[in-house]
mmCIF file of C-alpha atoms in Angstrom:
data_model
loop_
_atom_site.group_PDB
_atom_site.id
_atom_site.type_symbol
_atom_site.label_atom_id
_atom_site.label_comp_id
_atom_site.label_asym_id
_atom_site.label_seq_id
_atom_site.Cartn_x
_atom_site.Cartn_y
_atom_site.Cartn_z
ATOM 1 C CA MET A 1 29.355 12.874 -7.432
ATOM 2 C CA PHE A 2 25.967 11.818 -9.696
ATOM 3 C CA ASP A 3 23.068 14.652 -10.226
ATOM 4 C CA VAL A 4 20.373 12.212 -8.973
ATOM 5 C CA ILE A 5 20.517 8.782 -6.623
ATOM 6 C CA ILE A 6 17.453 7.290 -6.923
ATOM 7 C CA VAL A 7 16.411 4.209 -4.417
ATOM 8 C CA GLY A 8 14.550 1.446 -5.457
ATOM 9 C CA GLY A 9 14.585 0.578 -8.975
ATOM 10 C CA GLY A 10 11.071 -0.178 -9.293
ATOM 11 C CA TYR A 11 8.419 1.646 -11.743
ATOM 12 C CA ALA A 12 8.038 4.791 -9.937
ATOM 13 C CA GLY A 13 12.393 4.105 -9.304
ATOM 14 C CA MET A 14 12.658 3.463 -13.426
ATOM 15 C CA SER A 15 10.327 5.802 -14.300
ATOM 16 C CA ALA A 16 11.979 8.221 -12.647
ATOM 17 C CA ALA A 17 15.481 7.414 -14.076
ATOM 18 C CA LEU A 18 14.049 7.386 -17.325
ATOM 19 C CA PRO A 19 13.773 10.888 -18.280
ATOM 20 C CA LEU A 20 16.956 12.731 -16.391
ATOM 21 C CA ALA A 21 19.295 9.805 -18.066
ATOM 22 C CA ARG A 22 17.424 11.464 -21.484
ATOM 23 C CA ALA A 23 18.254 14.740 -20.010
ATOM 24 C CA ARG A 24 21.581 13.536 -20.426
ATOM 25 C CA ARG A 25 21.521 14.459 -16.522
ATOM 26 C CA LYS A 26 24.281 10.881 -14.275
ATOM 27 C CA VAL A 27 22.121 8.856 -12.892
ATOM 28 C CA LEU A 28 22.029 6.044 -10.187
ATOM 29 C CA VAL A 29 19.907 3.495 -9.428
ATOM 30 C CA ILE A 30 20.463 1.333 -6.305
ATOM 31 C CA ASP A 31 17.553 -1.917 -5.949
ATOM 32 C CA SER A 32 16.830 -4.164 -3.904
ATOM 33 C CA GLY A 33 15.181 -6.352 -6.831
ATOM 34 C CA LEU A 34 11.978 -6.228 -4.298
ATOM 35 C CA ARG A 35 8.781 -5.423 -6.582
ATOM 36 C CA ARG A 36 5.137 -5.094 -4.296
ATOM 37 C CA ASN A 37 3.550 -6.703 -7.224
ATOM 38 C CA ARG A 38 6.364 -10.290 -6.953
ATOM 39 C CA PHE A 39 3.429 -12.453 -5.496
ATOM 40 C CA ALA A 40 1.990 -11.349 -9.007
ATOM 41 C CA ASP A 41 1.788 -13.853 -11.609
ATOM 42 C CA ALA A 42 0.410 -10.859 -13.803
ATOM 43 C CA ALA A 43 0.265 -7.536 -13.623
ATOM 44 C CA HIS A 44 -2.973 -6.603 -14.942
ATOM 45 C CA GLY A 45 -4.699 -2.070 -16.357
ATOM 46 C CA VAL A 46 -1.259 -1.629 -17.808
ATOM 47 C CA LEU A 47 -1.288 -0.086 -21.313
ATOM 48 C CA ALA A 48 -0.144 -2.215 -23.430
ATOM 49 C CA GLN A 49 1.410 -4.790 -21.493
ATOM 50 C CA ASP A 50 -2.064 -5.777 -19.787
ATOM 51 C CA GLY A 51 -1.565 -10.068 -18.183
ATOM 52 C CA ARG A 52 2.574 -9.742 -18.328
ATOM 53 C CA PRO A 53 4.133 -11.237 -16.588
ATOM 54 C CA PRO A 54 5.379 -7.932 -13.553
ATOM 55 C CA GLY A 55 9.086 -9.831 -13.244
ATOM 56 C CA GLU A 56 9.223 -9.432 -17.137
ATOM 57 C CA ILE A 57 7.768 -5.749 -18.027
ATOM 58 C CA ALA A 58 10.513 -4.266 -14.290
ATOM 59 C CA ALA A 59 13.125 -7.163 -16.702
ATOM 60 C CA GLU A 60 12.527 -5.045 -20.045
ATOM 61 C CA GLY A 61 12.464 -0.875 -19.070
ATOM 62 C CA LYS A 62 15.779 -1.996 -16.602
ATOM 63 C CA ARG A 63 17.440 -3.253 -20.509
ATOM 64 C CA GLN A 64 16.267 -0.105 -21.876
ATOM 65 C CA LEU A 65 18.080 2.707 -19.268
ATOM 66 C CA LEU A 66 20.607 0.485 -19.024
ATOM 67 C CA LEU A 67 21.162 1.067 -23.045
ATOM 68 C CA TYR A 68 21.575 5.080 -21.593
ATOM 69 C CA PRO A 69 25.040 5.983 -20.603
ATOM 70 C CA ASP A 70 24.616 8.687 -17.325
ATOM 71 C CA LEU A 71 22.892 6.369 -16.010
ATOM 72 C CA THR A 72 24.682 4.135 -13.460
ATOM 73 C CA TRP A 73 22.209 0.667 -11.950
ATOM 74 C CA ARG A 74 23.609 -0.390 -8.220
ATOM 75 C CA ASP A 75 22.022 -3.865 -7.003
ATOM 76 C CA GLY A 76 21.882 -4.345 -3.235
ATOM 77 C CA GLU A 77 19.629 -2.313 -0.490
ATOM 78 C CA ALA A 78 20.138 1.018 0.401
ATOM 79 C CA VAL A 79 20.320 1.254 4.561
ATOM 80 C CA SER A 80 20.984 5.276 5.161
ATOM 81 C CA THR A 81 21.153 8.476 4.621
ATOM 82 C CA SER A 82 22.228 11.838 5.086
ATOM 83 C CA ARG A 83 22.457 15.337 4.300
ATOM 84 C CA LEU A 84 26.053 16.925 3.354
ATOM 85 C CA ASP A 85 26.572 19.991 2.083
ATOM 86 C CA ASP A 86 26.660 20.075 -1.649
ATOM 87 C CA GLY A 87 23.861 16.568 -1.307
ATOM 88 C CA PHE A 88 23.558 13.309 0.095
ATOM 89 C CA ALA A 89 25.566 10.377 0.802
ATOM 90 C CA VAL A 90 23.725 6.755 0.192
ATOM 91 C CA GLY A 91 25.106 3.545 1.785
ATOM 92 C CA THR A 92 23.976 0.404 0.853
ATOM 93 C CA ALA A 93 24.381 -2.362 3.080
ATOM 94 C CA ASP A 94 27.675 -3.601 1.653
ATOM 95 C CA GLY A 95 29.537 -0.960 2.970
ATOM 96 C CA ASP A 96 29.350 1.134 -0.490
ATOM 97 C CA GLN A 97 28.642 4.561 0.022
ATOM 98 C CA PHE A 98 27.610 7.008 -2.765
ATOM 99 C CA ARG A 99 26.644 10.792 -3.301
ATOM 100 C CA GLY A 100 24.247 12.879 -5.308
ATOM 101 C CA ARG A 101 22.907 16.116 -5.438
ATOM 102 C CA LEU A 102 19.149 14.763 -5.443
ATOM 103 C CA LEU A 103 17.963 11.692 -3.483
ATOM 104 C CA ILE A 104 15.014 10.221 -5.183
ATOM 105 C CA LEU A 105 13.195 7.863 -2.966
ATOM 106 C CA ALA A 106 11.019 4.963 -5.505
ATOM 107 C CA THR A 107 11.880 2.387 -2.029
ATOM 108 C CA GLY A 108 7.623 1.041 -2.530
ATOM 109 C CA VAL A 109 6.630 0.257 0.954
ATOM 110 C CA SER A 110 5.936 -3.619 2.625
ATOM 111 C CA ASP A 111 2.061 -4.591 3.104
ATOM 112 C CA THR A 112 1.156 -6.257 6.806
ATOM 113 C CA LEU A 113 -0.997 -9.061 6.222
ATOM 114 C CA PRO A 114 -4.095 -9.608 8.916
ATOM 115 C CA ASP A 115 -1.677 -12.865 11.277
ATOM 116 C CA VAL A 116 -5.009 -15.250 10.207
ATOM 117 C CA PRO A 117 -3.261 -18.480 9.119
ATOM 118 C CA GLY A 118 -2.937 -19.276 5.080
ATOM 119 C CA VAL A 119 -3.042 -15.076 4.577
ATOM 120 C CA LYS A 120 -0.112 -14.808 3.308
ATOM 121 C CA GLU A 121 0.574 -17.705 1.505
ATOM 122 C CA ARG A 122 -2.217 -16.691 -1.060
ATOM 123 C CA TRP A 123 -0.970 -13.002 -1.557
ATOM 124 C CA GLY A 124 -0.541 -12.333 -5.322
ATOM 125 C CA ARG A 125 -2.381 -15.492 -5.996
ATOM 126 C CA SER A 126 -5.726 -15.882 -4.471
ATOM 127 C CA VAL A 127 -5.707 -13.146 -2.030
ATOM 128 C CA PHE A 128 -5.143 -9.638 -2.880
ATOM 129 C CA HIS A 129 -5.989 -5.861 -2.569
ATOM 130 C CA CYS A 130 -6.665 -4.283 -5.513
ATOM 131 C CA PRO A 131 -9.722 -5.239 -7.814
ATOM 132 C CA TYR A 132 -9.034 -2.786 -10.525
ATOM 133 C CA CYS A 133 -5.339 -5.357 -11.034
ATOM 134 C CA HIS A 134 -7.601 -8.424 -11.006
ATOM 135 C CA GLY A 135 -10.622 -8.674 -9.736
ATOM 136 C CA TYR A 136 -11.662 -9.654 -13.851
ATOM 137 C CA GLU A 137 -10.049 -12.588 -14.327
ATOM 138 C CA LEU A 138 -12.026 -14.039 -11.323
ATOM 139 C CA ASN A 139 -14.545 -14.260 -13.066
ATOM 140 C CA ARG A 140 -17.572 -13.232 -11.216
ATOM 141 C CA GLY A 141 -16.718 -16.465 -9.181
ATOM 142 C CA VAL A 142 -17.340 -15.814 -5.310
ATOM 143 C CA LEU A 143 -15.601 -13.038 -3.562
ATOM 144 C CA GLY A 144 -14.943 -11.921 -0.278
ATOM 145 C CA VAL A 145 -13.470 -9.109 1.956
ATOM 146 C CA LEU A 146 -11.949 -9.744 5.100
ATOM 147 C CA ALA A 147 -11.475 -7.048 7.596
ATOM 148 C CA SER A 148 -8.395 -5.540 9.093
ATOM 149 C CA GLY A 149 -9.232 -1.801 10.181
ATOM 150 C CA PRO A 150 -11.433 0.851 8.623
ATOM 151 C CA MET A 151 -11.091 0.628 5.080
ATOM 152 C CA SER A 152 -12.555 -3.067 4.922
ATOM 153 C CA LEU A 153 -15.414 -1.113 3.999
ATOM 154 C CA HIS A 154 -15.063 0.878 1.472
ATOM 155 C CA GLN A 155 -13.634 -2.382 -0.643
ATOM 156 C CA ALA A 156 -16.811 -4.731 0.449
ATOM 157 C CA GLN A 157 -19.442 -2.005 -0.657
ATOM 158 C CA LEU A 158 -16.939 -2.172 -4.304
ATOM 159 C CA ILE A 159 -15.880 -5.707 -4.671
ATOM 160 C CA PRO A 160 -19.015 -6.709 -5.395
ATOM 161 C CA GLU A 161 -18.749 -5.127 -9.295
ATOM 162 C CA TRP A 162 -16.626 -8.129 -9.515
ATOM 163 C CA GLY A 163 -18.837 -10.171 -8.233
ATOM 164 C CA PRO A 164 -21.202 -12.232 -5.517
ATOM 165 C CA THR A 165 -19.438 -10.645 -1.703
ATOM 166 C CA THR A 166 -19.188 -11.541 2.082
ATOM 167 C CA LEU A 167 -17.405 -9.486 4.040
ATOM 168 C CA PHE A 168 -15.627 -11.242 6.883
ATOM 169 C CA THR A 169 -16.736 -8.772 9.312
ATOM 170 C CA ASN A 170 -13.276 -11.614 11.836
ATOM 171 C CA GLY A 171 -13.952 -9.162 15.069
ATOM 172 C CA VAL A 172 -12.612 -5.634 13.099
ATOM 173 C CA LEU A 173 -14.812 -3.821 11.787
ATOM 174 C CA THR A 174 -18.149 -3.266 13.815
ATOM 175 C CA LEU A 175 -21.095 -2.062 11.609
ATOM 176 C CA ASP A 176 -24.141 0.442 11.471
ATOM 177 C CA GLN A 177 -27.586 -0.069 11.282
ATOM 178 C CA GLU A 178 -27.146 2.660 7.796
ATOM 179 C CA GLN A 179 -23.100 1.006 7.023
ATOM 180 C CA GLN A 180 -25.221 -2.804 7.481
ATOM 181 C CA GLN A 181 -28.377 -1.380 5.193
ATOM 182 C CA ASP A 182 -25.742 -0.076 2.407
ATOM 183 C CA LEU A 183 -24.023 -3.864 2.078
ATOM 184 C CA ALA A 184 -27.150 -5.160 1.899
ATOM 185 C CA ARG A 185 -28.431 -2.944 -1.318
ATOM 186 C CA ARG A 186 -24.927 -4.192 -2.879
ATOM 187 C CA GLY A 187 -26.124 -7.275 -2.215
ATOM 188 C CA VAL A 188 -23.382 -8.186 0.412
ATOM 189 C CA THR A 189 -23.504 -11.227 2.842
ATOM 190 C CA VAL A 190 -22.181 -9.829 6.342
ATOM 191 C CA GLU A 191 -19.924 -12.802 8.445
ATOM 192 C CA THR A 192 -19.480 -11.885 12.062
ATOM 193 C CA GLU A 193 -18.348 -15.213 13.161
ATOM 194 C CA ALA A 194 -14.429 -15.239 13.760
ATOM 195 C CA VAL A 195 -11.865 -16.312 10.676
ATOM 196 C CA VAL A 196 -9.148 -19.106 12.038
ATOM 197 C CA ALA A 197 -7.569 -20.301 9.045
ATOM 198 C CA VAL A 198 -8.070 -19.394 4.827
ATOM 199 C CA SER A 199 -7.034 -23.197 2.791
ATOM 200 C CA GLY A 200 -6.977 -24.403 -0.337
ATOM 201 C CA ASP A 201 -6.552 -23.842 -3.968
ATOM 202 C CA ARG A 202 -7.652 -20.836 -4.061
ATOM 203 C CA ALA A 203 -9.120 -19.475 -0.122
ATOM 204 C CA THR A 204 -11.795 -21.938 1.316
ATOM 205 C CA VAL A 205 -11.829 -19.953 4.512
ATOM 206 C CA ALA A 206 -12.451 -21.316 7.658
ATOM 207 C CA LEU A 207 -14.729 -20.367 10.662
ATOM 208 C CA LYS A 208 -14.678 -20.792 14.386
ATOM 209 C CA ASP A 209 -18.417 -22.293 14.412
ATOM 210 C CA GLY A 210 -16.565 -24.350 12.162
ATOM 211 C CA ARG A 211 -18.225 -23.641 8.733
ATOM 212 C CA GLU A 212 -16.446 -22.679 5.633
ATOM 213 C CA LYS A 213 -17.392 -20.847 2.534
ATOM 214 C CA GLU A 214 -14.947 -21.771 -0.827
ATOM 215 C CA LEU A 215 -13.930 -18.740 -2.907
ATOM 216 C CA VAL A 216 -12.452 -17.636 -5.284
ATOM 217 C CA GLY A 217 -10.548 -14.475 -4.505
ATOM 218 C CA LEU A 218 -10.557 -12.503 -0.676
ATOM 219 C CA PHE A 219 -9.189 -9.140 -1.014
ATOM 220 C CA VAL A 220 -7.933 -7.572 2.218
ATOM 221 C CA ALA A 221 -6.446 -3.939 2.571
ATOM 222 C CA THR A 222 -3.178 -4.458 3.277
ATOM 223 C CA GLU A 223 -1.668 -1.214 5.941
ATOM 224 C CA ILE A 224 1.207 -0.281 3.991
ATOM 225 C CA VAL A 225 4.715 0.675 5.448
ATOM 226 C CA PRO A 226 7.772 2.701 3.953
ATOM 227 C CA GLY A 227 10.882 1.920 4.218
ATOM 228 C CA PRO A 228 13.069 3.743 6.904
ATOM 229 C CA LEU A 229 15.734 6.686 4.495
ATOM 230 C CA ALA A 230 12.860 9.185 4.569
ATOM 231 C CA GLU A 231 12.413 9.628 8.828
ATOM 232 C CA GLN A 232 16.474 9.120 8.951
ATOM 233 C CA LEU A 233 16.752 12.439 6.681
ATOM 234 C CA GLY A 234 14.002 14.275 8.825
ATOM 235 C CA CYS A 235 11.755 13.819 5.579
ATOM 236 C CA LYS A 236 7.453 14.541 6.314
ATOM 237 C CA LEU A 237 5.539 11.337 7.083
ATOM 238 C CA GLU A 238 1.173 11.495 6.752
ATOM 239 C CA SER A 239 -0.868 8.738 7.599
ATOM 240 C CA THR A 240 -3.527 8.110 5.347
ATOM 241 C CA PRO A 241 -6.991 5.269 6.029
ATOM 242 C CA MET A 242 -4.338 2.604 3.642
ATOM 243 C CA GLY A 243 -1.283 3.500 6.586
ATOM 244 C CA THR A 244 2.264 5.572 6.334
ATOM 245 C CA ILE A 245 3.293 7.273 3.006
ATOM 246 C CA ILE A 246 5.574 10.518 2.576
ATOM 247 C CA ALA A 247 3.637 13.687 2.360
ATOM 248 C CA THR A 248 5.106 15.274 -1.137
ATOM 249 C CA ASP A 249 4.128 18.367 -3.243
ATOM 250 C CA GLU A 250 2.835 17.941 -6.368
ATOM 251 C CA VAL A 251 6.111 18.033 -7.788
ATOM 252 C CA LYS A 252 6.697 15.615 -5.473
ATOM 253 C CA ALA A 253 9.370 16.848 -3.651
ATOM 254 C CA THR A 254 9.274 16.035 -0.363
ATOM 255 C CA SER A 255 9.466 18.212 2.905
ATOM 256 C CA VAL A 256 13.879 18.036 2.791
ATOM 257 C CA PRO A 257 15.116 19.927 0.000
ATOM 258 C CA GLY A 258 16.524 18.447 -2.485
ATOM 259 C CA VAL A 259 14.860 14.850 -2.195
ATOM 260 C CA PHE A 260 11.886 13.331 -3.773
ATOM 261 C CA ALA A 261 9.637 10.582 -3.544
ATOM 262 C CA CYS A 262 6.709 8.501 -5.152
ATOM 263 C CA GLY A 263 5.135 5.807 -6.519
ATOM 264 C CA ASP A 264 3.759 3.414 -3.177
ATOM 265 C CA THR A 265 5.925 4.787 -1.096
ATOM 266 C CA ALA A 266 4.399 8.545 -1.348
ATOM 267 C CA ARG A 267 1.303 8.150 -2.477
ATOM 268 C CA ALA A 268 -1.759 6.021 -0.526
ATOM 269 C CA ALA A 269 -3.355 3.739 -2.996
ATOM 270 C CA GLY A 270 -1.342 3.007 -6.801
ATOM 271 C CA ASN A 271 -0.267 0.857 -9.202
ATOM 272 C CA VAL A 272 2.141 0.654 -11.643
ATOM 273 C CA THR A 273 0.277 3.084 -14.259
ATOM 274 C CA LEU A 274 -0.035 5.560 -10.817
ATOM 275 C CA ALA A 275 4.163 4.504 -10.171
ATOM 276 C CA MET A 276 5.158 5.469 -13.699
ATOM 277 C CA ALA A 277 4.007 8.253 -13.865
ATOM 278 C CA ASP A 278 4.660 9.262 -10.185
ATOM 279 C CA GLY A 279 8.071 8.901 -11.191
ATOM 280 C CA THR A 280 7.972 11.067 -14.515
ATOM 281 C CA MET A 281 6.764 13.457 -12.256
ATOM 282 C CA ALA A 282 9.463 13.262 -9.502
ATOM 283 C CA ALA A 283 12.106 13.509 -12.123
ATOM 284 C CA MET A 284 10.252 16.701 -13.538
ATOM 285 C CA GLY A 285 10.936 17.896 -10.237
ATOM 286 C CA ALA A 286 14.267 17.108 -9.809
ATOM 287 C CA HIS A 287 15.880 18.112 -13.367
ATOM 288 C CA ARG A 288 13.441 22.101 -12.494
ATOM 289 C CA ALA A 289 15.857 21.538 -8.937
ATOM 290 C CA LEU A 290 18.900 20.538 -11.255
ATOM 291 C CA LEU A 291 18.396 23.846 -13.061
ATOM 292 C CA PHE A 292 16.724 25.964 -11.767
ATOM 293 C CA GLY A 293 17.735 25.435 -8.400
ATOM 294 C CA LEU A 294 15.936 23.983 -5.217
ATOM 295 C CA PRO A 295 13.509 26.515 -2.998
ATOM 296 C CA GLU A 296 14.131 28.325 0.543
ATOM 297 C CA SER A 297 13.156 26.376 3.077
ATOM 298 C CA GLY A 298 11.834 27.914 5.610
#
């Protein structure tokens, strides 16, 4: 039996594995290899790694982890979890079963994009969700925000920091007078005509009335959805303006004793740096539970 099974070998999962391996605990990482930022050419805003391809960062992290003899890495998809008397069982898609005393969920999330032709194909290249990650490289060019829900107003207020911005309400967002005035003060143009497609080398927005607006970048507030494992275990979920996440406390413990969660699956907004910090905190919480026991439930 492993001391800790970590489901997810992205930045949060690897960051959770490192302190536990250094504490000489027996750790299993199960990784499907589908990082959320796999569509991007470069990861930005990561200290000492700024601009490096995200796949390289992940590969180097894995290489360093595998130097620790008590760490086992298993490529594959975890599809089932259940509680045991002495811990947890995790099943993979190819039929393997593993047992661990504690469980850390670092499964990441999936991004639900607006159903507009051309958006999905440009995701991570010229259609983005985070200006802190991608805004600087757009060089103060003409930008847009495609409304997808209430968070799009916040995006429209924020994006002008990186370039002149148009908010495409697209029948999703209705602005009151105060909101319109606020956007006008920030220099944001509001376009109410429906968006029918996004095309071009970057992000040319085609409107229903035949007009087109050429942009260097288009921002979208996606709806995030965690994987099914937390629900299988009965972990409490939390609704946020960005979507659903796993509810955790200050040491990343979930509502189910012995289960911790970290990274994008357990926070409403995140990036590589925050995922790494989250993973480290989950590892500390799990290690303390191994040393001192779990708190009484209920």
